Every structure is written in C-alpha cells, then in structure tokens.
Coordinates of C-alpha atoms and ligand atoms in Angstrom, one line a residue:
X1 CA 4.1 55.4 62.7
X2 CA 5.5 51.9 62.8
X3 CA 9.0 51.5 63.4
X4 CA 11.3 50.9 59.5
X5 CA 11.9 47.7 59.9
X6 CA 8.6 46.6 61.4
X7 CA 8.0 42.6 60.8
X8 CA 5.0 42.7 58.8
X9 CA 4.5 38.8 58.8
X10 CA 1.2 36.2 58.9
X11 CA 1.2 33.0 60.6
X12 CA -0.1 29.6 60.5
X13 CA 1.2 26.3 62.0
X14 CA 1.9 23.1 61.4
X15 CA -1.5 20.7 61.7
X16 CA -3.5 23.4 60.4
X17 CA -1.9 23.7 57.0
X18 CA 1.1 20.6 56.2
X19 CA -1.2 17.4 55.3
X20 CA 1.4 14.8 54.9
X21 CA 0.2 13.5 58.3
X22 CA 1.5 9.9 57.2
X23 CA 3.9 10.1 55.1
X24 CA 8.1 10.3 55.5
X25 CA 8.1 8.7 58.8
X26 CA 6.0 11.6 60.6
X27 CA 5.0 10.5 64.0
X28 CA 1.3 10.5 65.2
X29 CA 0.7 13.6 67.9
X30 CA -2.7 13.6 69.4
X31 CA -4.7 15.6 66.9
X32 CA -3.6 13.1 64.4
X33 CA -5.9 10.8 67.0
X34 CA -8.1 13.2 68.3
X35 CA -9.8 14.1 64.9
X36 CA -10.5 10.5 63.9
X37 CA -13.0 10.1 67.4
X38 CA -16.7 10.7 65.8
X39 CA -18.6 13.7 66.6
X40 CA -15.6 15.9 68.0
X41 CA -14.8 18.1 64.8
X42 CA -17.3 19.8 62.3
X43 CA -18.6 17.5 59.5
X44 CA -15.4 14.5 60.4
X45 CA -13.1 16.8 59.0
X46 CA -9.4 16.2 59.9
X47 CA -6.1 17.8 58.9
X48 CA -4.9 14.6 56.9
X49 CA -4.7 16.9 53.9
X50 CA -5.4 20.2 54.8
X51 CA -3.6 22.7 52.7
X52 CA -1.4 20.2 51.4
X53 CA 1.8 22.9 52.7
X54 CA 3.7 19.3 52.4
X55 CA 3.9 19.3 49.3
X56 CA 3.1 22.6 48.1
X57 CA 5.5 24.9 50.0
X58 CA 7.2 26.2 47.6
X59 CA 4.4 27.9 45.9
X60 CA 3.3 29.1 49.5
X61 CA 6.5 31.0 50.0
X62 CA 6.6 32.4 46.4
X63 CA 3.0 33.9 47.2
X64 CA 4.3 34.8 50.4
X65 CA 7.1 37.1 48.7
X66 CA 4.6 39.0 46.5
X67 CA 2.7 39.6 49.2
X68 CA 6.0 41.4 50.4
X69 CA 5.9 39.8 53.8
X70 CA 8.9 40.3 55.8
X71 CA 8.2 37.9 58.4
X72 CA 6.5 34.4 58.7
X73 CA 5.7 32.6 61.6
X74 CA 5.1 29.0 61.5
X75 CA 5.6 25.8 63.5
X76 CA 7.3 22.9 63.6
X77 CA 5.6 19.3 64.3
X78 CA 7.1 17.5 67.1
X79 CA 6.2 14.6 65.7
X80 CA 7.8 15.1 62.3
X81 CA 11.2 15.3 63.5
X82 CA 10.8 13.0 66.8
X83 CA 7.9 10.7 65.5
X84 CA 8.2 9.2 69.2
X85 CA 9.1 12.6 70.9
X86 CA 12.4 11.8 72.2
X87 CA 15.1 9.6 71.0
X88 CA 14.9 8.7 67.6
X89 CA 14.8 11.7 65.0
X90 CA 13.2 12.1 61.6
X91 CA 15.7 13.0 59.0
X92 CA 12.9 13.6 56.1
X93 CA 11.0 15.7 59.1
X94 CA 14.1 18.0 59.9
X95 CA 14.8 18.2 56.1
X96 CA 11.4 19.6 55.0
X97 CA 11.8 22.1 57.7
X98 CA 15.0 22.6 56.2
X99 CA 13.8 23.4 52.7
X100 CA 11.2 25.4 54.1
X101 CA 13.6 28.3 55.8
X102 CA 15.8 28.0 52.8
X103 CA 13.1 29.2 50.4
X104 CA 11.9 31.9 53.2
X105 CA 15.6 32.8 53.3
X106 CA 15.7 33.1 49.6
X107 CA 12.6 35.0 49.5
X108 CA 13.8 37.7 51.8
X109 CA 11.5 36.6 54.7
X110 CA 12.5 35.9 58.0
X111 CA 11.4 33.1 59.8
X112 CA 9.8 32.8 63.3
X113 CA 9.8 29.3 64.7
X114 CA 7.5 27.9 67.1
X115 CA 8.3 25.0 69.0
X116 CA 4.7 23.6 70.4
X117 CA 1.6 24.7 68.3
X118 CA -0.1 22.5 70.2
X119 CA 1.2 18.9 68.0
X120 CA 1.8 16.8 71.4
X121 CA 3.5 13.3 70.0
X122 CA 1.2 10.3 70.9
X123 CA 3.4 9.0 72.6
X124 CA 4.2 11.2 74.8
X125 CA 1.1 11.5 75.4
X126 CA 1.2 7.6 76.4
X127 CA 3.6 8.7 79.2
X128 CA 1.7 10.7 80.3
X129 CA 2.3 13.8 78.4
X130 CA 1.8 16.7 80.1
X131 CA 1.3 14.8 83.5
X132 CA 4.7 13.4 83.5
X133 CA 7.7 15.5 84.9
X134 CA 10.4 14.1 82.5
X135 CA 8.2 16.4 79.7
X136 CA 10.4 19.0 80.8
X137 CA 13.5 17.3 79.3
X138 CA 11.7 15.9 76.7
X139 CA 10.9 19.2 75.5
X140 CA 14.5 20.8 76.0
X141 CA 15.9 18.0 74.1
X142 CA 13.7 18.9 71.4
X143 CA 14.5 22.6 71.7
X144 CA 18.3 21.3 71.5
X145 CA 17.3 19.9 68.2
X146 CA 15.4 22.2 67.2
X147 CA 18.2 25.1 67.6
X148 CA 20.9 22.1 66.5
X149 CA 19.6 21.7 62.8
X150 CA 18.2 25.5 62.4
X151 CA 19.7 27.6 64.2
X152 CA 22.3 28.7 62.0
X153 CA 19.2 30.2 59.1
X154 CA 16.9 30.6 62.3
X155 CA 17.6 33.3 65.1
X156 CA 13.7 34.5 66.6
X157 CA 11.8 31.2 68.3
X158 CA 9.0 30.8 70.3
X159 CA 8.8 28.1 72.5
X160 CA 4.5 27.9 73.2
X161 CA 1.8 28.8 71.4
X162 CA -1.3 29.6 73.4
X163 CA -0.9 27.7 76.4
X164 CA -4.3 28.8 77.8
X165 CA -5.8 26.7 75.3
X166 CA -4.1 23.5 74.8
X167 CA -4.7 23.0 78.5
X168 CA -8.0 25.0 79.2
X169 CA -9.9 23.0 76.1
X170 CA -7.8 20.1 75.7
X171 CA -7.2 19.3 79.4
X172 CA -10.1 21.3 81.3
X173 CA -13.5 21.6 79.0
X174 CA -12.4 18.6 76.6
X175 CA -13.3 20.5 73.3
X176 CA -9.6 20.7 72.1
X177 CA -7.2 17.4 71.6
X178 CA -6.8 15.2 73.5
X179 CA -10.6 16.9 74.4
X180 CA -9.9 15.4 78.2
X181 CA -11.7 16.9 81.5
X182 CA -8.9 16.1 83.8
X183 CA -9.1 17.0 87.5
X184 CA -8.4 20.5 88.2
X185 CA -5.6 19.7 90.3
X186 CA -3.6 18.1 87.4
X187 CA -4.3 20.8 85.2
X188 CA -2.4 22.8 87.4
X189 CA 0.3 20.5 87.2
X190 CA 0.4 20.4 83.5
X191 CA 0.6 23.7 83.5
X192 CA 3.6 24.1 86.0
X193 CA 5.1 21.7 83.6
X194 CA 4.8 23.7 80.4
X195 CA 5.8 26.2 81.9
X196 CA 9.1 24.4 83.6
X197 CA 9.4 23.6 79.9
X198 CA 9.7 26.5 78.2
X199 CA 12.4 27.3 80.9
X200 CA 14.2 24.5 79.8
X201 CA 13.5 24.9 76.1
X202 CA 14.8 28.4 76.4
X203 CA 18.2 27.4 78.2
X204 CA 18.7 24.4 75.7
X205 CA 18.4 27.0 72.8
X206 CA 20.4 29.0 73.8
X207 CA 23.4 26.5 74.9
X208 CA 23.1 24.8 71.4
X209 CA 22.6 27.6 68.9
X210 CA 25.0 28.5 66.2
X211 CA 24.3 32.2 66.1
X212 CA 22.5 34.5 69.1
X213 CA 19.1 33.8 68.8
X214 CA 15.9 35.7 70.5
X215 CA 13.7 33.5 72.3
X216 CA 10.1 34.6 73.4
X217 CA 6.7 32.9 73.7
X218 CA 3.1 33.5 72.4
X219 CA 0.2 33.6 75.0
X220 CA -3.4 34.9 74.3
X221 CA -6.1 36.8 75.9
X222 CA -9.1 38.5 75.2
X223 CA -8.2 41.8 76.6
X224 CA -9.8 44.5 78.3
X225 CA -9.7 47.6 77.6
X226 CA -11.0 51.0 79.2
X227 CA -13.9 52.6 78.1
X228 CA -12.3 56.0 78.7
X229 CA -8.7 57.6 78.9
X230 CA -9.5 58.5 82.4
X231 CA -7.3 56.9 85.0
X232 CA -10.1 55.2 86.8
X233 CA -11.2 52.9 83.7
X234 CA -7.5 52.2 82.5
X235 CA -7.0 51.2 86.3
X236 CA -10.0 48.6 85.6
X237 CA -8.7 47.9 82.3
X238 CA -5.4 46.8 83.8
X239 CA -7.2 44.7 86.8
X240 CA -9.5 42.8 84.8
X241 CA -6.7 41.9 82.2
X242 CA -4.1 40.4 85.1
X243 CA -6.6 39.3 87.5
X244 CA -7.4 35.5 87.6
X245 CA -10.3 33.8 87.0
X246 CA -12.6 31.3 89.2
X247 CA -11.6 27.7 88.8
X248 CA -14.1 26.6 85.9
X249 CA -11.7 28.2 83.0
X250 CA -8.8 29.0 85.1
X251 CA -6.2 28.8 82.7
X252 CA -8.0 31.8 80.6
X253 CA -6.1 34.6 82.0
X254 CA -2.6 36.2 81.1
X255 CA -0.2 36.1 84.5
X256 CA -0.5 32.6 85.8
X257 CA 1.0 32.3 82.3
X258 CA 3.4 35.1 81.8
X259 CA 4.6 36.3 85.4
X260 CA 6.5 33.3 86.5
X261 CA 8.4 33.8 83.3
X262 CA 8.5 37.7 83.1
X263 CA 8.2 38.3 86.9
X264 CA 10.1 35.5 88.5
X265 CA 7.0 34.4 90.0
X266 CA 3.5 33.0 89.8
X267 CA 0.9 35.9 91.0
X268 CA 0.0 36.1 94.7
X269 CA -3.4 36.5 93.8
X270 CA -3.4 33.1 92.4
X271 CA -1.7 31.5 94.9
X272 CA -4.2 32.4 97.5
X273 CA -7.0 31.6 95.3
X274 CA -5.8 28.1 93.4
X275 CA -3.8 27.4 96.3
X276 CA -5.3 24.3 97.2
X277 CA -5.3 22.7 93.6
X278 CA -1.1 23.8 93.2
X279 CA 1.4 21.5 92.9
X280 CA 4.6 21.8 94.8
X281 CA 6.6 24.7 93.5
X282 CA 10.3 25.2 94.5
X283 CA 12.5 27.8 94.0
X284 CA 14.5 26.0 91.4
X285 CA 11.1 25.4 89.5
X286 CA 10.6 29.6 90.2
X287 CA 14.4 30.1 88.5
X288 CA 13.8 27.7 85.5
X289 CA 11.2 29.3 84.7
X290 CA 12.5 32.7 84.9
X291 CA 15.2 32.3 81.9
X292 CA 15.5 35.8 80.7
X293 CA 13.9 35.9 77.2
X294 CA 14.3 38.7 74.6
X295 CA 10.5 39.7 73.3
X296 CA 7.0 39.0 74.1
X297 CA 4.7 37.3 71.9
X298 CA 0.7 37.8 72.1
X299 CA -2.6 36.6 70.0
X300 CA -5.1 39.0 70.0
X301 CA -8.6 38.7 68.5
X302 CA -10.8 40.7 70.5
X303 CA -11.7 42.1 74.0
X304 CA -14.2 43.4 76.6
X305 CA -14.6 47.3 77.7
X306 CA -14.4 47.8 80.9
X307 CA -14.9 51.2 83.2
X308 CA -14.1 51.2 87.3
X309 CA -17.7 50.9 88.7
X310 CA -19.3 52.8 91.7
X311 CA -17.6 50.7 94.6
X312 CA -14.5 50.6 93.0
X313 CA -14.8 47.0 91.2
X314 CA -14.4 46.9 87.1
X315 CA -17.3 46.9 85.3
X316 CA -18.0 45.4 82.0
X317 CA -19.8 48.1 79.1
X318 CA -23.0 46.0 77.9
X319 CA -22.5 45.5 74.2
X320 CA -25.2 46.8 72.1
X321 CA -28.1 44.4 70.0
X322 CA -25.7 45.2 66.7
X323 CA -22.1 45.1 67.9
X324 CA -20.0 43.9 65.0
X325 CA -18.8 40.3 64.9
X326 CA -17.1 38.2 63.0
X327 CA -18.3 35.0 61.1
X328 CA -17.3 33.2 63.8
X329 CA -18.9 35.2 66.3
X330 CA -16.0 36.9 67.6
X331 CA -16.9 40.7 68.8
X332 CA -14.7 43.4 66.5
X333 CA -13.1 45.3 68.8
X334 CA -10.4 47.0 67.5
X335 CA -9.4 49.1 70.5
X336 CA -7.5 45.4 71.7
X337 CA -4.5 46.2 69.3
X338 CA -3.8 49.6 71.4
X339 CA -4.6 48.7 75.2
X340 CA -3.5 45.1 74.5
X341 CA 0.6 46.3 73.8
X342 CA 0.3 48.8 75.9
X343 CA -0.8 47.3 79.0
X344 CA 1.2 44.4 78.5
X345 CA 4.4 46.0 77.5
X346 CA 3.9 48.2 80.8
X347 CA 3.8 45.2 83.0
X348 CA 6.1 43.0 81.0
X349 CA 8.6 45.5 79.8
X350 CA 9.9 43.4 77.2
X351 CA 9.3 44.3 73.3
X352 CA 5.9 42.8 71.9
X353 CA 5.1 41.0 68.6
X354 CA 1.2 40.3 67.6
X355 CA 1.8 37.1 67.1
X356 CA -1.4 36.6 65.8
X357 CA -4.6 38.5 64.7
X358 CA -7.2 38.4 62.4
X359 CA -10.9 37.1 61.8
X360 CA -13.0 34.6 60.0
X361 CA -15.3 35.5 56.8
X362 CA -17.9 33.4 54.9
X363 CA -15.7 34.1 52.2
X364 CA -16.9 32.9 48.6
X365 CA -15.4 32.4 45.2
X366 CA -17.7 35.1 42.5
X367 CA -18.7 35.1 39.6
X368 CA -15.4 37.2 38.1
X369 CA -13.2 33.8 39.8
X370 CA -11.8 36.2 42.9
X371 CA -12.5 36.5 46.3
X372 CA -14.2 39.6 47.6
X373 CA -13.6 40.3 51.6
X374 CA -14.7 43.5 52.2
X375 CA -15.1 42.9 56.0
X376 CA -11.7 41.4 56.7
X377 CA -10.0 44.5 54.3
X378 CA -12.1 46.9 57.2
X379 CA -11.6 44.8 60.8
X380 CA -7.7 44.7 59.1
X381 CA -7.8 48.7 58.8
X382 CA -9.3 49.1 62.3
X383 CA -7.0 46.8 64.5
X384 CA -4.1 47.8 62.7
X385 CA -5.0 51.8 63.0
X386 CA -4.8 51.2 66.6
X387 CA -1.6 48.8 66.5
X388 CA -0.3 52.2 64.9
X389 CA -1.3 54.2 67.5
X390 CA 0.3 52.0 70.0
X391 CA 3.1 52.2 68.1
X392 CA 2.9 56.0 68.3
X393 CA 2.5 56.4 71.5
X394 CA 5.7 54.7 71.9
X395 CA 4.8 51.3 72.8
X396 CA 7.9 49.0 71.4
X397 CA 6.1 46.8 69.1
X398 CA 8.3 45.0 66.6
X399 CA 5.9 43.1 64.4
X400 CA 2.7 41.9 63.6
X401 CA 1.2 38.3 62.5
X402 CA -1.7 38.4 60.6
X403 CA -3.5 34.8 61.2
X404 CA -3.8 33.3 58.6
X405 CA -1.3 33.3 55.4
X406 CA -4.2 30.5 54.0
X407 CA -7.5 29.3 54.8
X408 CA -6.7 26.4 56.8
X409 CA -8.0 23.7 59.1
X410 CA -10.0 25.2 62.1
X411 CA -9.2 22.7 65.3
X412 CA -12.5 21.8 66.2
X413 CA -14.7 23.8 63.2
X414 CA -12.9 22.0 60.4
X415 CA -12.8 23.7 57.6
X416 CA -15.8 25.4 58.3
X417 CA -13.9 29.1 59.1
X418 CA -12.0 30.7 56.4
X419 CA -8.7 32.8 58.0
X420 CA -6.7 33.7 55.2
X421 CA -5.1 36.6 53.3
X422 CA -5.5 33.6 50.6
X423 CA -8.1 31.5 49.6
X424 CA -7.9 27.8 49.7
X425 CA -10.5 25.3 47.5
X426 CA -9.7 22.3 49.1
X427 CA -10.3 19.9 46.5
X428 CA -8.2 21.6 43.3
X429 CA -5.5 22.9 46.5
X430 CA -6.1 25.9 44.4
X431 CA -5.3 29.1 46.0
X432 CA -6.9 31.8 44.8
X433 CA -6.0 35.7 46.3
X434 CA -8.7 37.7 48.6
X435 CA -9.0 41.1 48.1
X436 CA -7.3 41.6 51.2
X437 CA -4.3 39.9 50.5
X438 CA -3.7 42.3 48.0
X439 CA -4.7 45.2 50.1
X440 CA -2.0 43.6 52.5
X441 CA 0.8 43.9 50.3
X442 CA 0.1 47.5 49.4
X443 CA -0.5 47.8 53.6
X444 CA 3.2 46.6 53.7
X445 CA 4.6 47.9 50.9
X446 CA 3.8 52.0 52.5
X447 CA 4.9 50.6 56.0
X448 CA 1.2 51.3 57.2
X449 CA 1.3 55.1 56.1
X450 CA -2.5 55.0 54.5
X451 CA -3.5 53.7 57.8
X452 CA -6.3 55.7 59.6
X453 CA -5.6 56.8 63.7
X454 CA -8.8 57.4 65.4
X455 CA -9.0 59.0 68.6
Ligands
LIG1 C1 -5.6 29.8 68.2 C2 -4.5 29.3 67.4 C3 -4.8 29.4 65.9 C4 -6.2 29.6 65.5 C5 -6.6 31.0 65.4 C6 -8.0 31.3 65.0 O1 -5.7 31.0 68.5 O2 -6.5 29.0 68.4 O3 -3.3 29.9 67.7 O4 -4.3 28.1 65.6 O5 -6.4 29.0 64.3 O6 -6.4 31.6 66.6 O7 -8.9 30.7 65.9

C-alpha cells in the first residue's frame, strides 16, 4: 500500500518547459548558448519557446489540479532571478516564480523546488563556472534568495538535479551544455565543488527560511537489480549499484555523489581508484558537505540485472533479442522502482522520493483528436506496481515524480521525445490530454489501490 498522504506529483523544469528565454530581464545560462552552436541538438531545435510555461502557467496548474496531483516538482532558472548569477536580482524573475506557487498553493498542490536543473548563468560560466571555488558562495547566496522570497509558501527544496549528468555529458563526453571534454582532473574538481555547494546551499536555506523547510537532493542511476531474492544476487545487486566506475564515465555512479553528503565521506573505493585525478579535500570540505538533510531524492528510468557470478564478481543477465524498450531506447525494467528504494534507503537511511520516472512514446494525435498511449499507461502500471511493493515491504518512500507533466524540450533530442502525461503541439501550444494522463488521475485518485504487485 502507499502510505495516505503519498505525494503523487510529476515534474519538469525550467529550460525544458518556460520559453520566455529573453524576455523580463532573464539572464542567459549556458543552454541558452549551447543550443544556438549548429549540429549539437536534433533538427536546431532550442528551448526559446518550448512549452511556452511563461506565459501559460496558469492553465498548466489548472490541468495540474484535475489531474489531482498533490505534488509538483519544478525548478527555478538561475538566470531568471540572478541574470548574472550573483549580485543583481531579477524582480520580474522572482515574481513569476511567485505567481507560480501561489496558483500551486491555490490549487492544493505542494510545491518542490529545485535549485540547479542544470541552467548554469553564462556568466558564471565566464568565471569559470564550475571551475572556480567562489561557486560555492555563489550558489548559497542563491539558495539564500531562493529561501528569502519563497520560503514562507515553499518548505521541500532540492538543491541538484542529476549531478552525474550536468558534469558527465556536459563536462566529460561534451554531449550536454556547455558540451565541453575537460580534463578529467578538473571534472573532479567540479564535482567536489557541486558538491561543497549543495553543503552551502543547504546551510544558507536553512539560516534564511521563514518556516522549517526539508531540504534533499535528486541524483540518478541506472540501477541494478538482483536477478533473484537469494542473498548472493542482492549482494551483487548492492555492489554493482555503489561500486564506481573506470575513469571514461566516472561521474555515472551513485556514492561519489551521495556518500560524502549521506556518509560524511567520499567512498574509499574511489579514493584509491581516482586518487590521482582528486583535488585537495579537507575536513572542512568533508563537514560542509555533510549538512544533515531531511529526504532523498532519486531519478529512476531503468536498470541492469545482475546475479553474483562463479568467482564471486557480479554478473550482468544478457538481455534477450525482444527486451522491451522505450521510444527512446531505454530498456523497461520495472523491477528498478523496488530494488532502486530499497537498496538505497538501506544505505542511505533517509526517506526517498522518485523524483523522477517515466518514458518516451512516439505519441500521435488520432483521428478522434486524442492521444492514445497505451505503452506509457502499461510501463506506468509496471514501475509503479513495484514502487508499491517497495512501499509494502516497508521501504519509507514519500512520493513519486512522474517525468513529465508536458511534452517538453529533450536537451539534446529537441523535441523529438514526447514525456508527458500531456500532449503538447508546439505550434497551436495546444495541449491536448494522453490517455495516461487520465489513467493518472484515476491512479491518484484510489491512492494506487488498482495497482497490480507481482512477485
Ligand atoms: C534527465 C533530466 C530530465 C530529462 C528526463 C528524460 O534525467 O535528464 O532530469 O530533464 O528530461 O530525465 O530524459
């Protein structure tokens, strides 16, 4: 069962859905620059417009609350309300982020706030962005804002989305903004940074907000899970999800990330193996970045089966020729919503959200004017059978994100992948309902009870 007062939510963020990328004194961040190089992002496209959210919140929320959604995550653009990052801020920014919670108030759905969706302000960047030390303060004194002009409608924040990607593709392969292949070296140093930040953000939240507020952070992994109950394959499970990785896509892995905040340390098994691409890590670095926080966040979209093999390594279970996928070529594994809490929550000990989960479809407007998803209404039923039997089996999980409330812009496919619960046309900005936004409503509306446990 899920728990009463389970936050059924979705999510999007900011560059993926606002538009408005020029307009009331918004900044430029580097995706604003990143999507106008040629022959990075599908077919030119760029978020310049995307949804159109600027403009067209209102009506976003009002679908929102007949959807019945308790919860929505979203995220606010750095550069909105700092169009330089620091210093100067963006009244017409903060005040359409204002508006915004208002209405979610109004509707009866509680916001989640994420600081950094990945919208790092140009100029910033300029400095050095990530490079540069004094991002640490930058990015409290944005938390202090943040928690200044919200926090008395806001109380759940989290300070980083994803931080394996907006340094392993936008630092490390180059496919993501600012789509850079930096030296390993400094990509460790970025990431000692972000994570120094989120310290900092955490403690400036806290000192400035009007009302206790609960402060976590969303990571992502692919996880893996055990091809059998029996000790010896969960034992793999749990190896293969904490180990690390070789250099080449080093930040793809879950406690470089998560046990310096959660464990009050970065992993010894990383130290030995990065250790001659780490920065200088002091013990006042090690207690920033342990600032107690309050839940867990994590974005799950799939994982890899794994059994404990012969000599006692972890194997991976070859997928068969017709293992289901997604449009995007993402393996359906639904088994990732139970071992994925579960595993994490053991380590961790802290109370998990899904902070994101869901799938593209090569979703199409018939005939009859609606939008039939048949394969995202069963992947849905699948995951969230075994979120519930998580849930059952007494793992604490609070709420769950679907990604995405709208179609919206796909980083580096465009437009080309189609996420939502609801269906965007892009030139009309009509949205039109998917099948399994209305089969998400009922979902909600029986707390999961219809819901299907296998195993
Ligand atoms: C991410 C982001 C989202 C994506 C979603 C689908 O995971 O990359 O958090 O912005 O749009 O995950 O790929």
């Amino acid at each position: 069962m899920f728990p009463e007062n389970f936050a059924w939510g979705a999510a999007t963020s900011a560059y993926q859905i606002e538009g408005a990328v020029a307009e009331d004194g918004k900044g430029m961040h580097i995706w604003d620059v990143y999507t106008k190089e040629l022959g990075r992002i599908f077919e030119g496209h760029t978020g310049d417009v995307a949804c159109d959210h600027y403009h067209r919140y209102e009506e976003d929320v009002a679908i929102m609350k007949e959807m019945g959604l308790k919860a929505y995550r979203f995220s606010v653009d750095w550069s909105r309300v700092m169009p330089e990052g620091r210093g100067k801020v963006n009244e017409k920014g903060v005040e359409f982020y204002s508006h915004l919670i208002d209405s979610l108030l109004e509707a009866g759905i509680e916001p989640y706030l994420t600081l950094y969706h990945w919208e790092l302000p140009y100029e910033l960047y300029k400095k050095g962005g990530w490079m540069n030390e004094e991002i640490v303060e930058w990015f409290g004194d944005y938390a202090a804002l943040i928690a200044d002009r919200f926090s008395d409608r806001v109380t759940r924040f989290f300070t980083f989305n994803e931080p394996q990607c907006f340094i392993g593709l936008g630092f490390l392969t180059g496919e993501h903004a600012p789509g850079l292949k930096s030296p390993v070296r400094d990509t460790f140093v970025m990431a000692h940074h972000v994570l120094k930040a989120h310290g900092r953000a955490v403690q400036r939240l806290r000192e400035r907000a009007k009302q206790p507020v609960e402060i976590g952070i969303a990571p992502t992994i692919s996880v893996s899970y055990p091809a059998s109950d029996q000790p010896e394959d969960v034992e793999a499970a749990r190896r293969e999800l904490f180990g690390l990785p070789d250099l080449e896509n080093w930040t793809w892995n879950v406690s470089w990330w998560s046990d310096p905040i959660l464990l009050g340390g970065y992993p010894e098994e990383g130290l030995e193996k990065y250790g001659p691409y780490l920065p200088k890590i002091t013990e006042e670095d090690r207690k920033l970045i342990a600032q107690p926080i309050d839940f867990y966040g994590q974005n799950i979209y799939n994982g890899r089966c794994v059994y404990m093999g012969e000599e006692g390594k972890p194997c991976e279970v070859k997928r068969n020729e017709d293992f289901l996928r997604t449009a995007m070529d993402w393996p359906i594994t639904p088994e990732c919503l139970y071992w994925g809490p579960r595993l994490l929550q053991e380590r961790y000990k802290k109370p998990i959200y899904i902070t994101e989960n869901g799938l593209s479809c090569r979703d199409i407007v018939s005939a009859d004017g609606r939008v039939h998803d048949p394969g995202r209404i069963e992947f849905l039923s699948r995951y969230l059978g075994e979120l519930k039997r998580a849930c059952a089996d007494g793992v604490d999980v609070r709420g769950y994100f679907q990604w995405s409330l709208l179609d919206n812009f796909e980083w580096c496919r465009g437009y080309g992948e189609r996420f939502g619960l609801i269906y965007v046309d892009y030139q009309s900005q009509k949205r039109i309902w998917k099948d399994s936004g209305y089969w998400y409503r009922k979902l909600i509306a029986e707390n999961g009870r219809s819901l299907l446990v296998q195993n």
